[in-house]
Amino acid sequence: MSRFASVAWAVFLVCRATRLSSSEVEGPILDFASPRNVDRPKFRYWFPDASVSTTVIANDVKTIKDVGGGGLELLSFYNYGQGPPLTNWSTYGFGTPAFKEVLRAALNASAEHGLVFDFALGPNQGQGVPSEPATPGLAYELVYGVTEIRSGIINTLKGSSAMDLTILTMSGTLTWTPPVSNGTYSLFAFYERYTNEQNCISIPNAQTWLGNGSWMVDHFSATGAKKMTDFWDHNLFDDDDIRSLLREAGEYSWEDSMEMMAALWWTPGFLDRFEKGRGYSAIKYLPVMFQASNLWNGYSPPYNTTYIFDTDLARTGGKYLQDYKTTLNEGYQEYLQHFQQWAKSLGLGHSAQPAYNLPLDMQADIPIVEAPELESLGFNEDIDLYRQFTGPAHLAGRNVISTEIGARRIGAYALTVPALAGLLQDSYAVGVNTMVIHGFPYTGEYVQTTWPGYTPFQYEFTEMWGPRMPAWRHFGDLMLYAARNALITKIGVPKVDLAFYYSSPSTVLSDIYPGDDLTRAGYTHEYLGPANLASPNVTVSGGILAADGPAYKTIVIYNQTSITSAASAALLRFARAGLPIIIAGPVPRTSLDTDNQAEISANMEALIGLPGVNVMSARCFSPAYLSAMGITPRASVTTLSGSNNGSLSTFWKHDESAGLDAVYVLNRGKPDSFKITFAVQADSVPWELDAWTGSQTRVATYQRTNNSVTLNTPLQQNQTKIFIFARGDAPEGVHAVSHSNSIKSVHFNTENKLEAIVKNNKTATIALSNGTVLTLPPRPLPPANLPLGPWSLTIESFEPLSNTSVQGRISTLPPRTLTTLVPWTQIPDLQNISGIGAYETTFTFPPNLTITEHQVLLHFGPILNTLRAWVNSSPVPPVDFADPVSDVTSLLRPGLNSLRIEVSSTLFNAVKARLPTILSAGGPAQAPGDYTKADYVPFGLVGPVEVEFLRRVSLEY
Ligand SMILES: *[C@@H]1O[C@H](CO)[C@@H](O)[C@H](O)[C@H]1NC(C)=O
Ligand SMILES: *[C@@H]1O[C@H](CO)[C@@H](O)[C@H](O)[C@H]1NC(C)=O
Ligand SMILES: *[C@@H]1O[C@H](CO)[C@@H](O)[C@H](O)[C@H]1NC(C)=O
Ligand SMILES: *[C@@H]1O[C@H](CO)[C@@H](O)[C@H](O)[C@H]1NC(C)=O
């Protein structure tokens, strides 16, 4: 539903912007001030089991709505599937009638509040469903027994001597005489069997199969997927009410990253599929497939002895292992495709964290999923790893890229809101645009669970967002900020300057292009794998790869040695069609598997002979090299200080039908002023959008050429901005092109006239786009900053009501006076308090100044968790964590003014102080050291809080 809606508003908008006079224009992005629910973050919503209260479930959903969230992902956690059950899981297990009522309650509440509803396909991580054990569709593995004939434990097998004795077996026995030789033979017998692994444990004396836990399904066949969907169809969606609620509120069926084990992942019919696909029988090569690299996340080898062939110099298992992975991946793709079709039949999409951690091809699999999802934790919060995920998605036209965001293994209640904001910002910087916050736990009572409430993962992972958190009262500001950035990063199609080719045989993600020199110069890049290049419908036109999509200007092959025949053929096709290709480091000429090596060699040989294909050492590759080749960034960046401390990430979206380009910028480096040149059409009008306040403002100072707009912008560390270039609706009139340093900024006032904000008493000049240069005579010096205080501080302390319930209470501590602002950790009785502090003071607007002739800024000092402020009881718009300064001019009055600032803490200190008495689902904190070894964390308003006065001058021109 969302995509059609967005096209509709974009068209509508163009008409509207031309009709209104510019002072009435709200801005080029219609929903920006108040984004729709599909753009707002969702929460992963954990509940412990189906014994929970459906009233509390419905209320929790409403709480998500009330804070400004967009929806939820319903996940029945069952203590990570491990139990022990504290309630009767025969009755309250996943998929039981009790579970169905929880599902119904959550769906009902989502529909009632207009929220988006996703659901995990099984308990814990959605990897299995209740089943009779050992029935078709459940997870399979291959195991073996081995017998040494003659002597010794060996682990290097003579590849050429391997033979398949299957034909000689009869009813499980084998009669065979080894050839006469001096060697030792290892006789392997392989068995296909069910792994019998459960994603939720069985319970003793379960009455029925339905109450007997959930079983991992086979992830390498459509049969495994069908096992899951049949379960849903027959047990949960066999209900018109639920199906119709699902059509109303449902968005995605969902599966988490795969966490499952097997000696060697397998599926019935694997050998036939292998032989058909790879052209030879796998049987002789099975012993070498039991490698650590085939286990979950390369964890450890499944047997004490790992076999390799004597010809395998790299000792990796060799090309047979890659052929195994390719074959396994084909089965996995059928598994994913089944969910796609099933979800579609229900009016939903499917979302999954595809492939990674397993011996599969993530890059090939991402495009199959409607809403592919990565995670901040599993991707090490590393945006270069995110780019390995976004590239395949963008190339395939997937415009929804989801992320499970905010899990850190630092102890629950330790994540600050600015830290979460930082993770959100990094995601948008590479086009990850759909946030699923990890998470929101059930708020009701649960067995053997104390304040602050049910805490999944036994306090090991963050975060337990919800009303138990002091920050929740201010959390809506972040929800809106997130939603506005999501909306912008979902517009149109992404435009990315460079595609890097990489081939990764590993289940472990690692960085490819080191450093951030490309980013500093403004280049954007992402990564594509062999399967992505080889997609038949990826084409080059006008020297651009996928011109209607990400429109890469070149492919860079940086430090890569291997490739497939199909990808090598694609490179040749691209180069012949005029795409520049840069090979920095070795020319990849090696097949990782038994793919056609001769074809690869021939293709790569032909490739490097073509004009436009540049081979160089990895060391010589640089932004300067790209620029010398004529490959320029869409947003080129320099710092005004020349310090090169800043590192500005940009992410570019283009919407042809709406006639606009949208660019998200994030400074991940030190504070600096950046000069950015955006490659946009001559009739584009620049706007700056503020994701914190929702404002859309025409940029008043910029330079234009017939194919670019250049502007300067200061950015603090971790500060983001949004620039929109709206085509064809240029309002009449002049703008500034530059100004002297004594001017802080120039903007359009409400009458659409230029106004300057002057920061000192020097003569100031402003050059206008009509050629006029205005000179402002020296001004009186603006008054010095006014430091505020003393403060009255009132703390609301978040505490348990008792030791036996999840209920908390808020006690208001007696007000105190602070002459200087210090963190609570430095105030003896506040050290272990968590809560909200309200700071109040008054100040007099200097009687010799006129408010309207000034811009008055309020500086808050660092925000340690969250902050909200009121001037004369009117709310100050949400404050940017990275640049905590607000223009409060319009809220001031002559004479006495009052200021109230509320700040929150995390719940960490209060939890740390009570660690011995806390329990969740019967257990204490899993890693008590996260609390006992850590110091109390400083929170509070630390300032300095000051009022700054700048002169406001209307320009006459
Ligand atoms: C066994 O080893 C001996 C001594 O190294 C050698 O002479 C003989 O040819 C070997 N026999 C076979 C069957 O390989
Ligand atoms: C593998 O090695 C471990 C540690 O040496 C030993 O305890 C275990 O019995 C071995 N397993 C097999 C199957 O040999
Ligand atoms: C190729 O075309 C199909 C069908 O139009 C589309 O679904 C797919 O996303 C395209 N793939 C790429 C890589 O563009
Ligand atoms: C090339 O990749 C290898 C690992 O595959 C790494 O050790 C090496 O540092 C990389 N070289 C460059 C120049 O990035």
Short mmCIF file of C-alpha atoms and ligand atoms in Angstrom, two decimals, residues 179-183, ligand 1:
data_model
loop_
_atom_site.label_atom_id
_atom_site.label_comp_id
_atom_site.label_asym_id
_atom_site.label_seq_id
_atom_site.Cartn_x
_atom_site.Cartn_y
_atom_site.Cartn_z
CA PRO A 179 42.96 -52.54 -2.86
CA VAL A 180 46.37 -54.05 -2.20
CA SER A 181 48.54 -51.11 -1.16
CA ASN A 182 50.63 -49.82 1.67
CA GLY A 183 48.10 -47.01 2.38
C1 LIG B 1 54.73 -51.06 -0.47
O1 LIG B 1 55.94 -50.46 -0.03
C2 LIG B 1 57.12 -51.09 -0.50
C3 LIG B 1 58.31 -50.44 0.17
O2 LIG B 1 58.19 -49.05 0.22
C4 LIG B 1 57.14 -51.01 -2.00
O3 LIG B 1 58.29 -51.69 -2.47
C5 LIG B 1 55.91 -51.67 -2.58
O4 LIG B 1 55.89 -51.50 -3.97
C6 LIG B 1 54.64 -51.05 -1.99
N1 LIG B 1 53.49 -51.77 -2.45
C7 LIG B 1 52.41 -51.21 -3.03
C8 LIG B 1 51.34 -52.13 -3.46
O5 LIG B 1 52.32 -50.00 -3.19
#
